[in-house]
């Protein structure tokens, strides 16, 4: 039987709504990926309040996830993460594209996210999808021995809406 990473590219990967039952798998990826991970309760709250929560699944295996809030004309991508053994195979890009398309379809004019300036992989992904840095939040993130700034990135969605409508 194929292992989950072998299912990549086999047509058995799908991006679908996150369910309560996915949260333990999501939290395991989260803990392995970040020094200061979200708690299980944060993911459950995101589901409860109706944020856009998606998982990239390979068969029954959760490989990555994205969480976004939408409202007042703006989408905020709050988390985007792919399990280490599934990275660099296009899943992060697929999740991001889906979130952006969903925000545009919901009528949002722009999408924002924060990223650590040291996170070159994520920054390359966002820039490749048209995001541009519009600011810096000083001391936004927890970091070992202090705080780390966050780069604020923005993507205009109106042009995307025109293109996709
Ligand atoms: C950032 C992250 C989501 C990317 O997911 P992924 O599935 O590996 O990304 P993809 O395979 O879709 O790559 C898409 C693009 O991202 C960039 N990228 C991804 N990994 C990269 C790396 N290790 N180094 C440099 N660029 C990278 C590239 O531009 C890549 O496009 P290319 O393959 O045409 O060069 C993943 O590295 C991750 O989960 N990191 C830990 C959590 C995190 O930091 N999330 C972002 C918080 S703001």
XYZ file of C-alpha atoms and ligand atoms in Angstrom:
213
model
C 0.000 0.000 0.000
C 1.296 3.472 -0.910
C 2.486 5.711 1.903
C 0.844 9.142 2.161
C 3.774 11.043 0.549
C 3.631 8.587 -2.386
C 0.003 9.568 -2.958
C 1.137 13.088 -3.924
C 0.502 13.603 -7.613
C -1.596 10.438 -7.818
C -4.837 12.380 -7.958
C -5.732 11.207 -4.442
C -4.836 14.518 -2.816
C -7.675 16.922 -2.107
C -8.235 20.209 -0.369
C -11.377 20.041 1.737
C -13.032 21.691 4.724
C -11.302 20.972 8.038
C -13.420 18.884 10.404
C -13.280 18.551 14.190
C -11.853 15.065 13.717
C -8.876 16.530 11.802
C -7.761 18.736 14.697
C -5.405 16.200 16.371
C -3.545 15.651 13.047
C -3.480 19.384 12.400
C -2.076 20.061 15.875
C 0.624 17.407 15.388
C 1.792 19.161 12.188
C 1.521 22.555 13.901
C 3.692 21.439 16.859
C 6.315 19.946 14.573
C 6.416 23.069 12.390
C 6.487 26.062 14.720
C 8.489 26.944 17.815
C 5.411 28.704 19.210
C 2.498 26.627 17.888
C -1.202 27.356 18.105
C -2.976 25.266 20.724
C -5.662 22.708 19.945
C -8.181 25.149 21.448
C -7.286 27.848 18.910
C -8.012 25.480 15.999
C -11.288 24.404 17.596
C -12.252 28.056 18.111
C -11.464 28.843 14.465
C -13.826 26.052 13.397
C -16.481 27.121 15.894
C -16.569 30.770 14.785
C -16.726 29.770 11.136
C -13.325 30.821 9.848
C -12.363 29.319 6.524
C -10.407 26.236 7.633
C -9.120 23.871 4.963
C -6.920 20.786 4.968
C -4.861 19.260 2.186
C -5.497 15.533 2.581
C -3.789 12.557 0.984
C -6.322 9.810 1.326
C -7.056 9.887 5.071
C -3.809 11.597 5.983
C -3.835 15.340 6.712
C -0.753 16.817 5.012
C -1.327 20.537 5.531
C -3.866 23.198 6.382
C -4.834 26.832 6.023
C -6.968 29.099 8.203
C -8.434 32.431 7.079
C -10.891 34.962 8.469
C -12.993 37.129 6.169
C -14.988 40.230 6.998
C -15.296 43.984 6.476
C -13.906 43.638 2.969
C -10.674 41.996 4.101
C -9.388 38.454 4.302
C -6.688 37.561 6.819
C -4.699 34.411 6.234
C -3.963 33.405 9.801
C -2.112 30.130 9.326
C -0.746 28.130 6.408
C 1.302 25.049 7.089
C 2.370 21.833 5.370
C 3.788 18.837 7.238
C 7.535 18.551 6.802
C 7.456 15.310 4.804
C 4.985 16.823 2.328
C 6.755 20.120 1.625
C 8.117 21.384 -1.704
C 5.524 19.405 -3.690
C 3.073 22.224 -4.360
C 0.631 21.690 -1.485
C 1.336 25.049 0.187
C 0.760 26.822 -3.127
C -2.445 24.888 -3.674
C -3.810 25.762 -0.234
C -2.858 29.428 -0.630
C -4.455 29.675 -4.087
C -7.649 28.147 -2.793
C -7.839 30.543 0.170
C -7.205 33.545 -2.075
C -9.844 32.431 -4.582
C -12.331 31.885 -1.802
C -11.662 35.346 -0.358
C -12.186 36.910 -3.801
C -15.372 34.908 -4.342
C -16.649 36.116 -0.943
C -16.296 39.687 -2.216
C -13.229 40.668 -0.188
C -11.173 43.491 -1.699
C -7.818 42.508 -0.234
C -6.021 39.770 1.640
C -3.432 40.287 4.364
C -1.054 38.045 6.254
C 1.890 38.314 8.618
C 5.126 36.417 8.185
C 8.434 36.307 10.009
C 11.080 38.079 7.885
C 13.339 35.053 8.553
C 10.829 32.677 6.907
C 12.235 32.745 3.399
C 10.282 29.712 2.135
C 6.934 31.270 3.072
C 7.909 34.725 1.779
C 8.890 33.265 -1.604
C 5.578 31.440 -1.761
C 3.580 34.602 -0.976
C 5.537 36.837 -3.374
C 5.091 34.255 -6.123
C 1.328 34.575 -5.592
C 1.358 38.349 -5.945
C 1.524 39.423 -2.296
C 3.551 42.567 -1.594
C 5.009 43.791 1.660
C 3.086 46.813 2.920
C 4.421 47.177 6.441
C 6.186 45.754 9.449
C 4.731 45.061 12.880
C 7.459 45.532 15.464
C 7.818 42.751 18.037
C 4.709 40.947 16.769
C 5.911 37.370 17.249
C 7.185 35.487 20.259
C 10.771 34.432 19.683
C 13.429 32.677 21.702
C 14.900 35.336 23.982
C 12.494 38.100 22.967
C 10.212 39.131 20.142
C 10.468 39.101 16.343
C 8.975 41.560 13.885
C 6.320 40.536 11.380
C 6.293 41.588 7.761
C 2.740 42.491 6.694
C 1.905 41.319 3.173
C -1.105 42.353 1.083
C -2.742 41.071 -2.075
C -5.407 43.080 -3.923
C -8.309 40.808 -4.871
C -10.414 43.051 -7.100
C -8.454 42.246 -10.267
C -8.661 38.561 -9.407
C -12.431 38.840 -9.002
C -12.749 40.447 -12.443
C -10.548 37.737 -13.976
C -12.458 34.848 -12.367
C -16.004 36.230 -12.753
C 5.686 27.805 3.766
C 5.106 26.420 3.477
C 3.625 26.435 3.795
C 5.283 26.120 1.965
O 4.595 24.890 1.694
P 5.100 23.886 0.547
O 4.030 22.908 0.297
O 6.445 23.378 0.895
O 5.258 24.913 -0.682
P 5.153 24.568 -2.227
O 5.781 23.259 -2.522
O 3.764 24.780 -2.662
O 6.107 25.706 -2.836
C 5.568 26.841 -3.444
C 6.638 27.928 -3.519
O 7.052 28.325 -2.221
C 8.452 28.641 -2.206
N 9.127 27.689 -1.345
C 8.571 26.633 -0.718
N 9.495 26.003 0.044
C 10.648 26.685 -0.111
C 11.952 26.552 0.433
N 12.272 25.574 1.296
N 12.889 27.461 0.076
C 12.601 28.462 -0.776
N 11.379 28.640 -1.347
C 10.422 27.766 -0.999
C 8.899 28.543 -3.642
O 8.689 29.806 -4.262
C 7.930 27.522 -4.193
O 7.751 27.608 -5.570
P 8.696 26.732 -6.554
O 8.502 25.311 -6.131
O 8.134 27.050 -7.901
O 10.076 27.235 -6.319
C 5.870 25.312 4.271
O 7.255 25.488 4.084
C 5.540 25.303 5.744
O 4.545 24.758 6.153
N 6.424 25.893 6.568
C 6.222 25.874 8.025
C 5.033 26.704 8.452
C 5.175 28.143 8.002
O 6.217 28.760 8.137
N 4.077 28.686 7.444
C 3.993 30.061 7.005
C 3.628 30.934 8.160
S 3.477 32.648 7.638
